Amino acid sequence: MAERTAPVRHAVVPAAGWGTRFLPATKSVPKEMLPVVDRPAIDYIAREATSAGIDDMLIVTRSGKNSIESYFDAELGLEATLEKAHKDDYLELVRDYQNLARMHAVNQGHPLGLGHAVLQARAHVGDAPFAVLLPDDLMHPSSQLLRHMIQVRAALGGSVVALLRVTPEQATAYGSAAVAQVPVPAGVDLVDGEVLRLDRVVEKPPLEEVLSEYAVVGRYVFDPAVFDRLAGLKPGRGGEYQLTDAIAELIDVDPAQGGGVHGVVITERRFDTGDKLGYIEANVALALEDPDLGPGLRQFLMDELREA
Ligand code: G1P
C-alpha cells in the first residue's frame, strides 16, 4: 500500500482494444485517435489527467497502434515548415502535447481483459497510488471528477471509483455496486456531490442480480494494493481478467493494507464514445459549445430537424 496522502502522479490508460464497434475506420486508425470535434479522444483524456495534477501517463497499447504514441511526440519536419511559414497558431497546436502529462507506453501482449491491461502498469507505477482512465468514457472538458476522486482518496485512503446512476437494464453493461452513503470528507470540495462506500461490486450482472442504480464507469483511483489482487485474479465474466473482480477483493482488504473502496457519483456531463451514438453526441454537444462552430451547427441542426 501507499501513504494515503501520497500524490497521485500516474495515470494508466488501457488502449489495446480493436475498436470493433467502429470498423471499418478502426482497421487503420486506433479508436482513441478518432477526433471529437478537432482533437483525438486520447487528447481529452491526457488533458483531463493533467488538469487533475497527474504528470505521467502510461498507455497500455499493442503493436499497430503507434499513432497514439506519435501524437504525443515532436513532429520536427512539420514544426520546421510551420515555423518558416510563420504559422504560429498551428505551431502552438502541434507543440501543445508538451503541456500535457509525459507519455509512456507498454504493450499488453495478449488481450486478456481490463484487469490484465491494468496489471501491465505494475512495473511502471510501482508502489504509488494511480488513476485509471478508460478512453471510451469522455468527460466534459470542464469536469472536476478526477480531481474530486483524488481528494477522496487523500481523505479516506484505499481506492475510489466513479459511479453513474443508471437504469437496471443499463446496469447489466457495467460493474454494478452495492453502496452505503458516507459524509463528504473534509478536504473534498464537492458541491452537491455524493460519496458512497462500496460494499459489493459485480461485473455485468444479469438483470435480476443488479445490485443498485449505481454503475462503475471509466475513472478509478487505485491504491497500489490493487496490483496483488490483479496478479491473483482468476478469469471472470466472459473468461477475462476483470478489473471489477479486483475491486471486489479490495473492498474486503484491511484499510491499513490499502483496502476499502469509495465512489464519487458523477454529476457532470459524460459521453460514452465507445458507442457510435455516444460518439456522435459528444461531437455535437462539444461543437455546439465551440464559439466558432456552435452558431452554424445550431442553425444546421434546426434546419435538418425541420425537414425530417
Ligand atoms: C469496462 C469494465 C466495467 C465498467 C465499464 C465502464 O467494461 O469492465 O466494469 O463498468 O468498463 O465503461 P467495458 O465497457 O470495457 O466492457
mmCIF file of C-alpha atoms and ligand atoms in Angstrom:
data_model
loop_
_atom_site.group_PDB
_atom_site.id
_atom_site.type_symbol
_atom_site.label_atom_id
_atom_site.label_comp_id
_atom_site.label_asym_id
_atom_site.label_seq_id
_atom_site.Cartn_x
_atom_site.Cartn_y
_atom_site.Cartn_z
ATOM 1 C CA MET A 1 0.000 0.000 0.000
ATOM 2 C CA ALA A 2 0.975 3.649 -0.357
ATOM 3 C CA GLU A 3 0.561 6.510 2.113
ATOM 4 C CA ARG A 4 -2.980 7.834 1.941
ATOM 5 C CA THR A 5 -1.716 11.311 1.147
ATOM 6 C CA ALA A 6 0.921 10.264 -1.421
ATOM 7 C CA PRO A 7 0.268 12.363 -4.531
ATOM 8 C CA VAL A 8 -1.446 10.663 -7.490
ATOM 9 C CA ARG A 9 1.060 11.320 -10.269
ATOM 10 C CA HIS A 10 0.397 8.400 -12.600
ATOM 11 C CA ALA A 11 -2.447 7.705 -14.969
ATOM 12 C CA VAL A 12 -2.915 4.377 -16.722
ATOM 13 C CA VAL A 13 -4.948 4.332 -19.929
ATOM 14 C CA PRO A 14 -5.946 0.930 -21.319
ATOM 15 C CA ALA A 15 -5.995 1.328 -25.107
ATOM 16 C CA ALA A 16 -5.140 -2.053 -26.612
ATOM 17 C CA GLY A 17 -8.611 -2.851 -27.959
ATOM 18 C CA TRP A 18 -9.552 -3.457 -31.584
ATOM 19 C CA GLY A 19 -12.325 -0.874 -31.666
ATOM 20 C CA THR A 20 -14.626 -3.339 -33.382
ATOM 21 C CA ARG A 21 -17.687 -1.136 -32.940
ATOM 22 C CA PHE A 22 -16.003 1.455 -35.168
ATOM 23 C CA LEU A 23 -14.947 -0.840 -38.012
ATOM 24 C CA PRO A 24 -14.007 -0.251 -40.746
ATOM 25 C CA ALA A 25 -12.492 3.091 -39.561
ATOM 26 C CA THR A 26 -10.513 1.286 -36.863
ATOM 27 C CA LYS A 27 -8.849 -1.030 -39.391
ATOM 28 C CA SER A 28 -6.113 1.556 -39.731
ATOM 29 C CA VAL A 29 -6.889 4.293 -37.171
ATOM 30 C CA PRO A 30 -6.911 3.486 -33.445
ATOM 31 C CA LYS A 31 -10.287 4.239 -31.915
ATOM 32 C CA GLU A 32 -8.567 6.554 -29.421
ATOM 33 C CA MET A 33 -7.337 8.656 -32.356
ATOM 34 C CA LEU A 34 -10.783 9.299 -33.839
ATOM 35 C CA PRO A 35 -11.466 13.017 -33.463
ATOM 36 C CA VAL A 36 -14.094 14.503 -31.217
ATOM 37 C CA VAL A 37 -14.606 17.886 -32.907
ATOM 38 C CA ASP A 38 -10.952 18.733 -33.526
ATOM 39 C CA ARG A 39 -8.891 16.576 -31.171
ATOM 40 C CA PRO A 40 -8.469 12.832 -30.862
ATOM 41 C CA ALA A 41 -10.289 11.244 -27.934
ATOM 42 C CA ILE A 42 -6.947 10.420 -26.268
ATOM 43 C CA ASP A 43 -6.117 14.149 -26.162
ATOM 44 C CA TYR A 44 -9.168 14.795 -23.953
ATOM 45 C CA ILE A 45 -8.012 12.010 -21.646
ATOM 46 C CA ALA A 46 -4.498 13.479 -21.396
ATOM 47 C CA ARG A 47 -5.930 16.929 -20.683
ATOM 48 C CA GLU A 48 -8.276 15.607 -18.010
ATOM 49 C CA ALA A 49 -5.448 13.734 -16.273
ATOM 50 C CA THR A 50 -3.112 16.723 -16.490
ATOM 51 C CA SER A 51 -5.650 19.110 -15.043
ATOM 52 C CA ALA A 52 -6.160 16.719 -12.101
ATOM 53 C CA GLY A 53 -2.444 17.101 -11.253
ATOM 54 C CA ILE A 54 -1.161 13.963 -12.996
ATOM 55 C CA ASP A 55 2.165 14.348 -14.776
ATOM 56 C CA ASP A 56 2.839 10.834 -16.030
ATOM 57 C CA MET A 57 0.582 8.797 -18.296
ATOM 58 C CA LEU A 58 1.089 5.163 -19.285
ATOM 59 C CA ILE A 59 -0.843 3.932 -22.302
ATOM 60 C CA VAL A 60 -1.406 0.175 -22.358
ATOM 61 C CA THR A 61 -1.440 -0.492 -26.059
ATOM 62 C CA ARG A 62 -0.498 -3.037 -28.723
ATOM 63 C CA SER A 63 1.569 -3.040 -31.876
ATOM 64 C CA GLY A 64 -0.237 -1.383 -34.765
ATOM 65 C CA LYS A 65 -1.490 1.498 -32.626
ATOM 66 C CA ASN A 66 1.723 3.528 -32.709
ATOM 67 C CA SER A 67 -0.039 6.655 -33.919
ATOM 68 C CA ILE A 68 -1.204 7.182 -30.313
ATOM 69 C CA GLU A 69 2.400 7.481 -29.146
ATOM 70 C CA SER A 70 3.345 9.626 -32.154
ATOM 71 C CA TYR A 71 0.606 12.065 -31.227
ATOM 72 C CA PHE A 72 2.474 12.845 -28.006
ATOM 73 C CA ASP A 73 5.831 13.270 -29.690
ATOM 74 C CA ALA A 74 7.619 16.066 -31.567
ATOM 75 C CA GLU A 75 6.954 16.291 -35.320
ATOM 76 C CA LEU A 76 10.129 18.117 -36.282
ATOM 77 C CA GLY A 77 9.572 18.337 -40.050
ATOM 78 C CA LEU A 78 6.111 19.780 -39.603
ATOM 79 C CA GLU A 79 7.303 22.156 -36.895
ATOM 80 C CA ALA A 80 10.091 23.493 -39.132
ATOM 81 C CA THR A 81 7.660 24.009 -42.016
ATOM 82 C CA LEU A 82 5.154 25.854 -39.832
ATOM 83 C CA GLU A 83 7.911 27.938 -38.280
ATOM 84 C CA LYS A 84 9.208 29.006 -41.677
ATOM 85 C CA ALA A 85 5.703 29.942 -42.793
ATOM 86 C CA HIS A 86 5.121 31.880 -39.523
ATOM 87 C CA LYS A 87 2.021 29.815 -38.834
ATOM 88 C CA ASP A 88 2.297 30.312 -35.093
ATOM 89 C CA ASP A 89 -1.220 29.206 -34.216
ATOM 90 C CA TYR A 90 -0.712 25.843 -35.870
ATOM 91 C CA LEU A 91 2.728 25.534 -34.349
ATOM 92 C CA GLU A 92 1.221 26.016 -30.927
ATOM 93 C CA LEU A 93 -1.300 23.241 -31.618
ATOM 94 C CA VAL A 94 1.425 20.870 -32.804
ATOM 95 C CA ARG A 95 3.560 21.538 -29.729
ATOM 96 C CA ASP A 96 0.765 21.550 -27.204
ATOM 97 C CA TYR A 97 1.465 17.951 -26.154
ATOM 98 C CA GLN A 98 4.438 19.375 -24.226
ATOM 99 C CA ASN A 99 1.979 20.890 -21.753
ATOM 100 C CA LEU A 100 0.407 17.518 -21.029
ATOM 101 C CA ALA A 101 1.417 14.651 -18.755
ATOM 102 C CA ARG A 102 4.532 12.879 -20.044
ATOM 103 C CA MET A 103 3.539 9.915 -22.148
ATOM 104 C CA HIS A 104 4.831 6.350 -21.878
ATOM 105 C CA ALA A 105 3.563 3.168 -23.459
ATOM 106 C CA VAL A 106 3.610 -0.537 -22.707
ATOM 107 C CA ASN A 107 2.233 -3.313 -24.898
ATOM 108 C CA GLN A 108 -0.397 -5.575 -23.408
ATOM 109 C CA GLY A 109 0.605 -8.605 -25.456
ATOM 110 C CA HIS A 110 -2.326 -10.975 -25.049
ATOM 111 C CA PRO A 111 -5.628 -9.100 -24.666
ATOM 112 C CA LEU A 112 -6.908 -10.941 -21.604
ATOM 113 C CA GLY A 113 -9.223 -8.292 -20.192
ATOM 114 C CA LEU A 114 -9.244 -4.931 -18.419
ATOM 115 C CA GLY A 115 -7.734 -6.330 -15.222
ATOM 116 C CA HIS A 116 -4.874 -7.798 -17.222
ATOM 117 C CA ALA A 117 -4.360 -4.458 -19.023
ATOM 118 C CA VAL A 118 -4.070 -2.540 -15.739
ATOM 119 C CA LEU A 119 -1.665 -5.153 -14.332
ATOM 120 C CA GLN A 120 0.747 -4.303 -17.173
ATOM 121 C CA ALA A 121 1.300 -0.940 -15.420
ATOM 122 C CA ARG A 122 2.758 -2.501 -12.286
ATOM 123 C CA ALA A 123 6.457 -2.132 -13.120
ATOM 124 C CA HIS A 124 5.932 1.462 -14.255
ATOM 125 C CA VAL A 125 3.749 2.651 -11.377
ATOM 126 C CA GLY A 126 5.425 0.715 -8.553
ATOM 127 C CA ASP A 127 4.196 1.313 -5.018
ATOM 128 C CA ALA A 128 2.311 4.540 -5.708
ATOM 129 C CA PRO A 129 -1.373 5.406 -5.997
ATOM 130 C CA PHE A 130 -2.544 5.857 -9.588
ATOM 131 C CA ALA A 131 -5.551 6.749 -11.703
ATOM 132 C CA VAL A 132 -7.070 4.655 -14.488
ATOM 133 C CA LEU A 133 -8.939 6.428 -17.273
ATOM 134 C CA LEU A 134 -10.881 4.397 -19.829
ATOM 135 C CA PRO A 135 -10.805 6.347 -23.083
ATOM 136 C CA ASP A 136 -14.327 5.227 -24.071
ATOM 137 C CA ASP A 137 -15.639 7.456 -21.302
ATOM 138 C CA LEU A 138 -15.259 11.055 -22.330
ATOM 139 C CA MET A 139 -15.822 13.542 -19.548
ATOM 140 C CA HIS A 140 -16.794 17.099 -20.421
ATOM 141 C CA PRO A 141 -13.566 19.164 -20.558
ATOM 142 C CA SER A 142 -14.716 21.210 -17.560
ATOM 143 C CA SER A 143 -15.085 18.062 -15.413
ATOM 144 C CA GLN A 144 -13.636 18.077 -11.902
ATOM 145 C CA LEU A 145 -14.493 14.425 -11.291
ATOM 146 C CA LEU A 146 -10.958 13.022 -11.270
ATOM 147 C CA ARG A 147 -9.697 15.816 -9.027
ATOM 148 C CA HIS A 148 -12.520 15.073 -6.574
ATOM 149 C CA MET A 149 -11.757 11.351 -6.676
ATOM 150 C CA ILE A 150 -8.121 12.056 -5.851
ATOM 151 C CA GLN A 151 -9.267 14.239 -2.937
ATOM 152 C CA VAL A 152 -11.460 11.403 -1.649
ATOM 153 C CA ARG A 153 -8.507 9.001 -1.797
ATOM 154 C CA ALA A 154 -6.366 11.512 0.156
ATOM 155 C CA ALA A 155 -9.101 11.821 2.781
ATOM 156 C CA LEU A 156 -10.229 8.209 3.136
ATOM 157 C CA GLY A 157 -7.377 6.129 1.693
ATOM 158 C CA GLY A 158 -7.960 2.953 -0.310
ATOM 159 C CA SER A 159 -9.363 3.189 -3.818
ATOM 160 C CA VAL A 160 -12.047 5.327 -5.435
ATOM 161 C CA VAL A 161 -14.286 4.669 -8.440
ATOM 162 C CA ALA A 162 -16.628 6.868 -10.463
ATOM 163 C CA LEU A 163 -20.284 5.925 -10.143
ATOM 164 C CA LEU A 164 -23.038 6.673 -12.619
ATOM 165 C CA ARG A 165 -26.774 6.448 -11.907
ATOM 166 C CA VAL A 166 -28.286 4.059 -14.438
ATOM 167 C CA THR A 167 -31.452 2.052 -15.078
ATOM 168 C CA PRO A 168 -31.403 -1.647 -14.135
ATOM 169 C CA GLU A 169 -31.214 -2.544 -17.850
ATOM 170 C CA GLN A 170 -28.215 -0.259 -18.363
ATOM 171 C CA ALA A 171 -26.565 -1.625 -15.212
ATOM 172 C CA THR A 172 -26.110 -5.020 -16.908
ATOM 173 C CA ALA A 173 -23.455 -3.455 -19.172
ATOM 174 C CA TYR A 174 -21.268 -2.203 -16.294
ATOM 175 C CA GLY A 175 -19.838 -3.104 -12.932
ATOM 176 C CA SER A 176 -22.836 -2.883 -10.573
ATOM 177 C CA ALA A 177 -22.225 -1.727 -6.985
ATOM 178 C CA ALA A 178 -23.981 -2.125 -3.629
ATOM 179 C CA VAL A 179 -23.294 1.093 -1.736
ATOM 180 C CA ALA A 180 -23.817 2.994 1.507
ATOM 181 C CA GLN A 181 -23.828 6.773 1.840
ATOM 182 C CA VAL A 182 -20.940 8.372 3.785
ATOM 183 C CA PRO A 183 -20.449 12.027 4.700
ATOM 184 C CA VAL A 184 -18.385 14.004 2.178
ATOM 185 C CA PRO A 185 -14.994 14.131 3.937
ATOM 186 C CA ALA A 186 -13.241 17.375 4.797
ATOM 187 C CA GLY A 187 -10.864 18.446 2.051
ATOM 188 C CA VAL A 188 -13.158 17.315 -0.771
ATOM 189 C CA ASP A 189 -14.669 20.346 -2.465
ATOM 190 C CA LEU A 190 -17.722 18.584 -3.885
ATOM 191 C CA VAL A 191 -20.718 20.906 -4.053
ATOM 192 C CA ASP A 192 -23.949 18.844 -4.089
ATOM 193 C CA GLY A 193 -21.770 15.778 -4.590
ATOM 194 C CA GLU A 194 -22.160 12.345 -3.085
ATOM 195 C CA VAL A 195 -19.511 9.992 -1.720
ATOM 196 C CA LEU A 196 -20.547 6.375 -1.251
ATOM 197 C CA ARG A 197 -18.842 3.355 0.251
ATOM 198 C CA LEU A 198 -18.847 0.246 -1.914
ATOM 199 C CA ASP A 199 -19.937 -2.895 -0.080
ATOM 200 C CA ARG A 200 -20.066 -5.191 -3.118
ATOM 201 C CA VAL A 201 -19.466 -4.985 -6.832
ATOM 202 C CA VAL A 202 -20.124 -7.447 -9.677
ATOM 203 C CA GLU A 203 -19.180 -7.260 -13.337
ATOM 204 C CA LYS A 204 -22.037 -7.037 -15.864
ATOM 205 C CA PRO A 205 -24.654 -8.894 -13.794
ATOM 206 C CA PRO A 206 -27.811 -10.332 -15.335
ATOM 207 C CA LEU A 207 -30.836 -8.075 -14.727
ATOM 208 C CA GLU A 208 -32.038 -9.978 -11.646
ATOM 209 C CA GLU A 209 -28.626 -9.616 -9.984
ATOM 210 C CA VAL A 210 -28.142 -5.861 -10.467
ATOM 211 C CA LEU A 211 -27.082 -4.510 -7.065
ATOM 212 C CA SER A 212 -28.271 -0.890 -7.251
ATOM 213 C CA GLU A 213 -28.757 2.088 -9.521
ATOM 214 C CA TYR A 214 -25.015 2.775 -9.334
ATOM 215 C CA ALA A 215 -22.678 1.576 -12.077
ATOM 216 C CA VAL A 216 -18.899 1.820 -12.016
ATOM 217 C CA VAL A 217 -17.682 3.769 -15.037
ATOM 218 C CA GLY A 218 -14.321 4.558 -16.539
ATOM 219 C CA ARG A 219 -12.460 6.569 -13.886
ATOM 220 C CA TYR A 220 -10.641 4.940 -10.987
ATOM 221 C CA VAL A 221 -8.034 5.934 -8.385
ATOM 222 C CA PHE A 222 -6.248 2.913 -7.003
ATOM 223 C CA ASP A 223 -4.066 2.138 -4.044
ATOM 224 C CA PRO A 224 -1.170 0.009 -5.364
ATOM 225 C CA ALA A 225 -2.646 -2.828 -3.244
ATOM 226 C CA VAL A 226 -4.774 -3.495 -6.349
ATOM 227 C CA PHE A 227 -1.768 -4.999 -8.152
ATOM 228 C CA ASP A 228 -1.571 -8.050 -5.861
ATOM 229 C CA ARG A 229 -5.297 -8.616 -6.406
ATOM 230 C CA LEU A 230 -4.899 -8.293 -10.166
ATOM 231 C CA ALA A 231 -1.958 -10.685 -10.161
ATOM 232 C CA GLY A 232 -4.027 -13.284 -8.299
ATOM 233 C CA LEU A 233 -7.210 -12.987 -10.385
ATOM 234 C CA LYS A 234 -8.985 -15.941 -11.927
ATOM 235 C CA PRO A 235 -10.812 -15.433 -15.213
ATOM 236 C CA GLY A 236 -14.177 -13.787 -14.574
ATOM 237 C CA ARG A 237 -17.113 -12.669 -16.717
ATOM 238 C CA GLY A 238 -16.529 -13.563 -20.366
ATOM 239 C CA GLY A 239 -13.428 -15.567 -19.413
ATOM 240 C CA GLU A 240 -11.476 -12.291 -18.997
ATOM 241 C CA TYR A 241 -9.445 -10.995 -16.060
ATOM 242 C CA GLN A 242 -11.853 -8.376 -14.767
ATOM 243 C CA LEU A 243 -10.803 -5.173 -13.017
ATOM 244 C CA THR A 244 -14.156 -5.303 -11.217
ATOM 245 C CA ASP A 245 -13.183 -8.594 -9.545
ATOM 246 C CA ALA A 246 -10.023 -6.981 -8.158
ATOM 247 C CA ILE A 247 -12.107 -4.040 -6.877
ATOM 248 C CA ALA A 248 -14.463 -6.531 -5.192
ATOM 249 C CA GLU A 249 -11.482 -8.023 -3.356
ATOM 250 C CA LEU A 250 -10.160 -4.601 -2.321
ATOM 251 C CA ILE A 251 -13.457 -3.942 -0.524
ATOM 252 C CA ASP A 252 -12.532 -6.665 1.981
ATOM 253 C CA VAL A 253 -8.866 -5.719 2.424
ATOM 254 C CA ASP A 254 -7.898 -4.034 5.709
ATOM 255 C CA PRO A 255 -7.656 -0.229 5.233
ATOM 256 C CA ALA A 256 -4.222 -0.431 6.898
ATOM 257 C CA GLN A 257 -3.178 -2.555 3.889
ATOM 258 C CA GLY A 258 -4.616 -0.191 1.266
ATOM 259 C CA GLY A 259 -8.114 -1.706 1.238
ATOM 260 C CA GLY A 260 -11.532 -0.051 1.139
ATOM 261 C CA VAL A 261 -13.315 1.358 -1.912
ATOM 262 C CA HIS A 262 -15.389 4.525 -2.201
ATOM 263 C CA GLY A 263 -17.285 6.003 -5.105
ATOM 264 C CA VAL A 264 -17.893 9.555 -6.295
ATOM 265 C CA VAL A 265 -21.202 9.991 -8.109
ATOM 266 C CA ILE A 266 -20.838 11.657 -11.499
ATOM 267 C CA THR A 267 -22.802 14.865 -11.762
ATOM 268 C CA GLU A 268 -21.012 16.276 -14.787
ATOM 269 C CA ARG A 269 -21.598 15.573 -18.439
ATOM 270 C CA ARG A 270 -20.144 12.286 -19.687
ATOM 271 C CA PHE A 271 -20.239 10.716 -23.128
ATOM 272 C CA ASP A 272 -19.860 7.046 -23.980
ATOM 273 C CA THR A 273 -17.684 7.397 -27.054
ATOM 274 C CA GLY A 274 -17.246 3.622 -27.254
ATOM 275 C CA ASP A 275 -20.690 3.626 -28.815
ATOM 276 C CA LYS A 276 -21.484 5.190 -32.211
ATOM 277 C CA LEU A 277 -24.418 7.229 -30.949
ATOM 278 C CA GLY A 278 -22.467 8.415 -27.885
ATOM 279 C CA TYR A 279 -19.566 9.374 -30.138
ATOM 280 C CA ILE A 280 -21.825 11.469 -32.359
ATOM 281 C CA GLU A 281 -23.490 13.032 -29.299
ATOM 282 C CA ALA A 282 -20.066 14.054 -27.936
ATOM 283 C CA ASN A 283 -19.174 15.672 -31.249
ATOM 284 C CA VAL A 284 -22.455 17.552 -31.489
ATOM 285 C CA ALA A 285 -22.536 18.664 -27.841
ATOM 286 C CA LEU A 286 -18.929 19.887 -27.797
ATOM 287 C CA ALA A 287 -19.185 21.526 -31.244
ATOM 288 C CA LEU A 288 -22.324 23.394 -30.109
ATOM 289 C CA GLU A 289 -20.257 24.883 -27.270
ATOM 290 C CA ASP A 290 -17.477 25.961 -29.607
ATOM 291 C CA PRO A 291 -17.721 29.691 -30.352
ATOM 292 C CA ASP A 292 -16.615 29.220 -33.979
ATOM 293 C CA LEU A 293 -18.668 26.133 -34.797
ATOM 294 C CA GLY A 294 -21.653 26.429 -32.453
ATOM 295 C CA PRO A 295 -23.852 29.020 -34.215
ATOM 296 C CA GLY A 296 -23.513 27.417 -37.662
ATOM 297 C CA LEU A 297 -24.099 23.911 -36.301
ATOM 298 C CA ARG A 298 -27.154 25.014 -34.319
ATOM 299 C CA GLN A 299 -28.682 26.512 -37.461
ATOM 300 C CA PHE A 300 -27.857 23.399 -39.485
ATOM 301 C CA LEU A 301 -29.422 21.093 -36.872
ATOM 302 C CA MET A 302 -32.580 23.176 -36.684
ATOM 303 C CA ASP A 303 -32.934 23.131 -40.478
ATOM 304 C CA GLU A 304 -32.325 19.392 -40.599
ATOM 305 C CA LEU A 305 -34.877 18.679 -37.880
ATOM 306 C CA ARG A 306 -37.471 20.871 -39.553
ATOM 307 C CA GLU A 307 -37.086 18.865 -42.753
ATOM 308 C CA ALA A 308 -37.031 15.464 -41.034
HETATM 309 C C1 G1P B 1 -15.460 -1.912 -18.501
HETATM 310 C C2 G1P B 1 -15.473 -2.532 -17.109
HETATM 311 C C3 G1P B 1 -16.807 -2.288 -16.413
HETATM 312 C C4 G1P B 1 -17.107 -0.800 -16.388
HETATM 313 C C5 G1P B 1 -17.041 -0.228 -17.817
HETATM 314 C C6 G1P B 1 -17.162 1.290 -17.759
HETATM 315 O O1 G1P B 1 -16.357 -2.619 -19.313
HETATM 316 O O2 G1P B 1 -15.205 -3.917 -17.220
HETATM 317 O O3 G1P B 1 -16.762 -2.750 -15.089
HETATM 318 O O4 G1P B 1 -18.378 -0.591 -15.810
HETATM 319 O O5 G1P B 1 -15.809 -0.542 -18.454
HETATM 320 O O6 G1P B 1 -17.289 1.855 -19.004
HETATM 321 P P1 G1P B 1 -16.325 -2.496 -20.925
HETATM 322 O O7 G1P B 1 -17.183 -1.310 -21.254
HETATM 323 O O8 G1P B 1 -14.904 -2.316 -21.327
HETATM 324 O O9 G1P B 1 -16.929 -3.768 -21.419
#
